[in-house]
Amino acid sequence: MYDKKLETEENQRTANYETIQTDIKREVGREITSKAERKSRADSSAVENVADDLREKAVREIVSTEREIEVGRALARFSQIVDYIFFIIYGLLGIRLLLALFAARSGADFVQFIRSVTEPFYAPFRGIVPSPSIEGGFTLALPIVVALFVYVLLHLAVNGFFRIFVHRKTTV
């Protein structure tokens, strides 16, 4: 009997607690709704100021981003031109290396043309290392290989330099 009475009192207390809790939630909800519906002029003005500031910031950000995109596009185009020039240099020096490797006849017009075109790019490297030859005039022109390696490094350095000026935003 004592347990039954305790259980009944506990159930009554729980029911009272939940009733009070529901009433308080309802009252707080009404108060919040009432305050939200009543806009003061100061609140409206503050909201409008914040909205204006956000709009200005968004426009400035868009203009800044557009400028960065244009600069990036211009540098990308210039980088493509530089890449193309280096690829032409690689190709011409590669052809000169193959002609030397296969002992092409130096009197041939094409051989003379390739030598004259590549001479400005090859001249700083002439004589750096010996060029081994075998019978029949076949030569491994190691200075051309060194020149190709140096031009690849120079090409990578130029592209790295362009990347310094084109950066992506990582924060908002």
mmCIF file of C-alpha atoms in Angstrom:
data_model
loop_
_atom_site.group_PDB
_atom_site.id
_atom_site.type_symbol
_atom_site.label_atom_id
_atom_site.label_comp_id
_atom_site.label_asym_id
_atom_site.label_seq_id
_atom_site.Cartn_x
_atom_site.Cartn_y
_atom_site.Cartn_z
ATOM 1 C CA MET A 1 0.000 0.000 0.000
ATOM 2 C CA TYR A 2 2.842 2.308 0.865
ATOM 3 C CA ASP A 3 4.405 1.666 -2.566
ATOM 4 C CA LYS A 4 1.109 2.350 -4.299
ATOM 5 C CA LYS A 5 0.772 5.707 -2.546
ATOM 6 C CA LEU A 6 4.354 6.635 -3.454
ATOM 7 C CA GLU A 7 3.790 5.680 -7.067
ATOM 8 C CA THR A 8 0.615 7.768 -7.234
ATOM 9 C CA GLU A 9 2.347 10.813 -5.748
ATOM 10 C CA GLU A 10 5.248 10.419 -8.151
ATOM 11 C CA ASN A 11 2.901 10.183 -11.127
ATOM 12 C CA GLN A 12 1.073 13.297 -9.898
ATOM 13 C CA ARG A 13 4.351 15.219 -9.520
ATOM 14 C CA THR A 14 5.465 14.167 -13.030
ATOM 15 C CA ALA A 15 2.131 15.249 -14.504
ATOM 16 C CA ASN A 16 2.320 18.614 -12.682
ATOM 17 C CA TYR A 17 5.897 19.108 -13.854
ATOM 18 C CA GLU A 18 5.004 18.414 -17.482
ATOM 19 C CA THR A 19 1.960 20.722 -17.258
ATOM 20 C CA ILE A 20 4.092 23.549 -15.865
ATOM 21 C CA GLN A 21 6.789 22.897 -18.493
ATOM 22 C CA THR A 22 4.223 22.994 -21.322
ATOM 23 C CA ASP A 23 2.715 26.237 -19.982
ATOM 24 C CA ILE A 24 6.138 27.890 -19.751
ATOM 25 C CA LYS A 25 7.070 26.814 -23.296
ATOM 26 C CA ARG A 26 3.794 28.150 -24.636
ATOM 27 C CA GLU A 27 4.237 31.471 -22.772
ATOM 28 C CA VAL A 28 7.851 31.894 -23.965
ATOM 29 C CA GLY A 29 6.784 31.049 -27.513
ATOM 30 C CA ARG A 30 4.028 33.687 -27.414
ATOM 31 C CA GLU A 31 6.447 36.265 -26.035
ATOM 32 C CA ILE A 32 9.002 35.545 -28.768
ATOM 33 C CA THR A 33 6.327 35.683 -31.453
ATOM 34 C CA SER A 34 5.005 38.947 -30.048
ATOM 35 C CA LYS A 35 8.451 40.546 -29.996
ATOM 36 C CA ALA A 36 9.250 39.259 -33.495
ATOM 37 C CA GLU A 37 6.040 40.756 -34.871
ATOM 38 C CA ARG A 38 6.742 44.149 -33.294
ATOM 39 C CA LYS A 39 9.525 45.684 -35.331
ATOM 40 C CA SER A 40 10.896 48.862 -34.011
ATOM 41 C CA ARG A 41 12.278 51.521 -36.290
ATOM 42 C CA ALA A 42 15.714 51.025 -34.800
ATOM 43 C CA ASP A 43 15.564 47.300 -35.585
ATOM 44 C CA SER A 44 14.411 47.970 -39.134
ATOM 45 C CA SER A 45 17.159 50.532 -39.611
ATOM 46 C CA ALA A 46 19.805 48.179 -38.199
ATOM 47 C CA VAL A 47 18.630 45.349 -40.437
ATOM 48 C CA GLU A 48 18.686 47.649 -43.459
ATOM 49 C CA ASN A 49 22.230 48.859 -42.615
ATOM 50 C CA VAL A 50 23.494 45.311 -42.269
ATOM 51 C CA ALA A 51 21.829 44.356 -45.555
ATOM 52 C CA ASP A 52 23.399 47.363 -47.320
ATOM 53 C CA ASP A 53 26.835 46.483 -45.930
ATOM 54 C CA LEU A 54 26.477 42.898 -47.091
ATOM 55 C CA ARG A 55 25.377 44.013 -50.569
ATOM 56 C CA GLU A 56 28.371 46.383 -50.849
ATOM 57 C CA LYS A 57 30.755 43.686 -49.696
ATOM 58 C CA ALA A 58 29.309 41.213 -52.203
ATOM 59 C CA VAL A 59 29.664 43.699 -55.074
ATOM 60 C CA ARG A 60 33.269 44.526 -54.083
ATOM 61 C CA GLU A 61 34.058 40.819 -53.876
ATOM 62 C CA ILE A 62 32.572 40.177 -57.315
ATOM 63 C CA VAL A 63 34.502 43.072 -58.872
ATOM 64 C CA SER A 64 37.724 41.884 -57.227
ATOM 65 C CA THR A 65 37.149 38.311 -58.373
ATOM 66 C CA GLU A 66 36.387 39.443 -61.929
ATOM 67 C CA ARG A 67 39.653 41.415 -61.985
ATOM 68 C CA GLU A 68 41.593 38.396 -60.734
ATOM 69 C CA ILE A 69 39.951 36.187 -63.343
ATOM 70 C CA GLU A 70 40.893 38.589 -66.145
ATOM 71 C CA VAL A 71 44.501 38.768 -64.955
ATOM 72 C CA GLY A 72 44.537 34.981 -64.659
ATOM 73 C CA ARG A 73 43.228 34.584 -68.199
ATOM 74 C CA ALA A 74 45.819 36.986 -69.605
ATOM 75 C CA LEU A 75 48.643 35.224 -67.798
ATOM 76 C CA ALA A 76 47.295 31.835 -68.872
ATOM 77 C CA ARG A 77 47.303 32.964 -72.510
ATOM 78 C CA PHE A 78 50.846 34.311 -72.151
ATOM 79 C CA SER A 79 51.875 31.052 -70.454
ATOM 80 C CA GLN A 80 50.454 29.099 -73.392
ATOM 81 C CA ILE A 81 52.540 31.198 -75.796
ATOM 82 C CA VAL A 82 55.669 30.601 -73.691
ATOM 83 C CA ASP A 83 54.883 26.866 -73.604
ATOM 84 C CA TYR A 84 54.520 26.824 -77.380
ATOM 85 C CA ILE A 85 57.879 28.582 -77.861
ATOM 86 C CA PHE A 86 59.632 26.157 -75.520
ATOM 87 C CA PHE A 87 58.032 23.175 -77.276
ATOM 88 C CA ILE A 88 59.351 24.485 -80.603
ATOM 89 C CA ILE A 89 62.834 24.801 -79.062
ATOM 90 C CA TYR A 90 62.570 21.244 -77.684
ATOM 91 C CA GLY A 91 61.485 19.929 -81.064
ATOM 92 C CA LEU A 92 64.207 21.679 -83.032
ATOM 93 C CA LEU A 93 66.952 20.648 -80.600
ATOM 94 C CA GLY A 94 65.573 17.100 -80.625
ATOM 95 C CA ILE A 95 65.742 17.031 -84.428
ATOM 96 C CA ARG A 96 69.327 18.352 -84.284
ATOM 97 C CA LEU A 97 70.199 15.604 -81.784
ATOM 98 C CA LEU A 98 68.705 12.920 -84.039
ATOM 99 C CA LEU A 99 70.502 14.304 -87.094
ATOM 100 C CA ALA A 100 73.820 14.189 -85.199
ATOM 101 C CA LEU A 101 73.026 10.727 -83.842
ATOM 102 C CA PHE A 102 72.305 9.318 -87.305
ATOM 103 C CA ALA A 103 75.249 11.131 -88.947
ATOM 104 C CA ALA A 104 73.082 13.170 -91.310
ATOM 105 C CA ARG A 105 74.932 14.625 -94.281
ATOM 106 C CA SER A 106 75.955 18.158 -93.255
ATOM 107 C CA GLY A 107 75.617 19.431 -96.819
ATOM 108 C CA ALA A 108 71.873 18.684 -96.943
ATOM 109 C CA ASP A 109 69.667 21.760 -96.957
ATOM 110 C CA PHE A 110 67.419 20.495 -94.151
ATOM 111 C CA VAL A 111 70.419 19.767 -91.908
ATOM 112 C CA GLN A 112 71.833 23.232 -92.606
ATOM 113 C CA PHE A 113 68.439 24.799 -91.880
ATOM 114 C CA ILE A 114 68.091 22.979 -88.532
ATOM 115 C CA ARG A 115 71.651 23.890 -87.543
ATOM 116 C CA SER A 116 71.161 27.578 -88.397
ATOM 117 C CA VAL A 117 67.836 27.790 -86.548
ATOM 118 C CA THR A 118 69.061 25.977 -83.442
ATOM 119 C CA GLU A 119 72.499 27.607 -83.288
ATOM 120 C CA PRO A 120 71.415 30.464 -80.933
ATOM 121 C CA PHE A 121 69.945 27.911 -78.506
ATOM 122 C CA TYR A 122 72.818 25.438 -78.813
ATOM 123 C CA ALA A 123 75.800 27.845 -78.810
ATOM 124 C CA PRO A 124 75.989 28.420 -75.002
ATOM 125 C CA PHE A 125 76.255 24.668 -74.462
ATOM 126 C CA ARG A 126 78.783 23.798 -77.189
ATOM 127 C CA GLY A 127 81.873 22.199 -75.699
ATOM 128 C CA ILE A 128 80.461 21.741 -72.166
ATOM 129 C CA VAL A 129 80.876 17.991 -72.371
ATOM 130 C CA PRO A 130 82.491 15.811 -75.049
ATOM 131 C CA SER A 131 80.346 14.196 -77.715
ATOM 132 C CA PRO A 132 81.279 10.536 -78.125
ATOM 133 C CA SER A 133 81.400 9.250 -81.711
ATOM 134 C CA ILE A 134 81.662 5.861 -83.328
ATOM 135 C CA GLU A 135 82.741 4.774 -86.792
ATOM 136 C CA GLY A 136 80.635 6.114 -89.581
ATOM 137 C CA GLY A 137 80.183 9.558 -87.968
ATOM 138 C CA PHE A 138 77.385 8.613 -85.569
ATOM 139 C CA THR A 139 77.659 11.072 -82.674
ATOM 140 C CA LEU A 140 75.868 11.375 -79.369
ATOM 141 C CA ALA A 141 75.798 15.146 -79.019
ATOM 142 C CA LEU A 142 75.695 15.355 -75.227
ATOM 143 C CA PRO A 143 75.790 19.185 -75.254
ATOM 144 C CA ILE A 144 72.370 19.082 -76.975
ATOM 145 C CA VAL A 145 71.083 16.780 -74.226
ATOM 146 C CA VAL A 146 72.408 19.226 -71.611
ATOM 147 C CA ALA A 147 70.775 22.111 -73.499
ATOM 148 C CA LEU A 148 67.425 20.287 -73.548
ATOM 149 C CA PHE A 149 67.684 19.623 -69.804
ATOM 150 C CA VAL A 150 68.508 23.273 -69.045
ATOM 151 C CA TYR A 151 65.649 24.522 -71.247
ATOM 152 C CA VAL A 152 63.221 22.185 -69.463
ATOM 153 C CA LEU A 153 64.340 23.618 -66.110
ATOM 154 C CA LEU A 154 64.018 27.152 -67.458
ATOM 155 C CA HIS A 155 60.542 26.343 -68.773
ATOM 156 C CA LEU A 156 59.470 25.011 -65.359
ATOM 157 C CA ALA A 157 60.869 28.126 -63.667
ATOM 158 C CA VAL A 158 58.976 30.466 -65.999
ATOM 159 C CA ASN A 159 55.707 28.592 -65.442
ATOM 160 C CA GLY A 160 56.316 28.647 -61.673
ATOM 161 C CA PHE A 161 56.857 32.409 -61.889
ATOM 162 C CA PHE A 162 53.484 32.822 -63.622
ATOM 163 C CA ARG A 163 51.787 30.786 -60.897
ATOM 164 C CA ILE A 164 52.980 33.323 -58.331
ATOM 165 C CA PHE A 165 50.703 35.933 -59.893
ATOM 166 C CA VAL A 166 47.698 33.699 -60.396
ATOM 167 C CA HIS A 167 46.375 32.523 -57.067
ATOM 168 C CA ARG A 168 43.113 31.017 -55.992
ATOM 169 C CA LYS A 169 41.191 32.181 -52.972
ATOM 170 C CA THR A 170 40.903 29.562 -50.295
ATOM 171 C CA THR A 171 38.841 31.562 -47.825
ATOM 172 C CA VAL A 172 35.506 33.250 -48.191
#
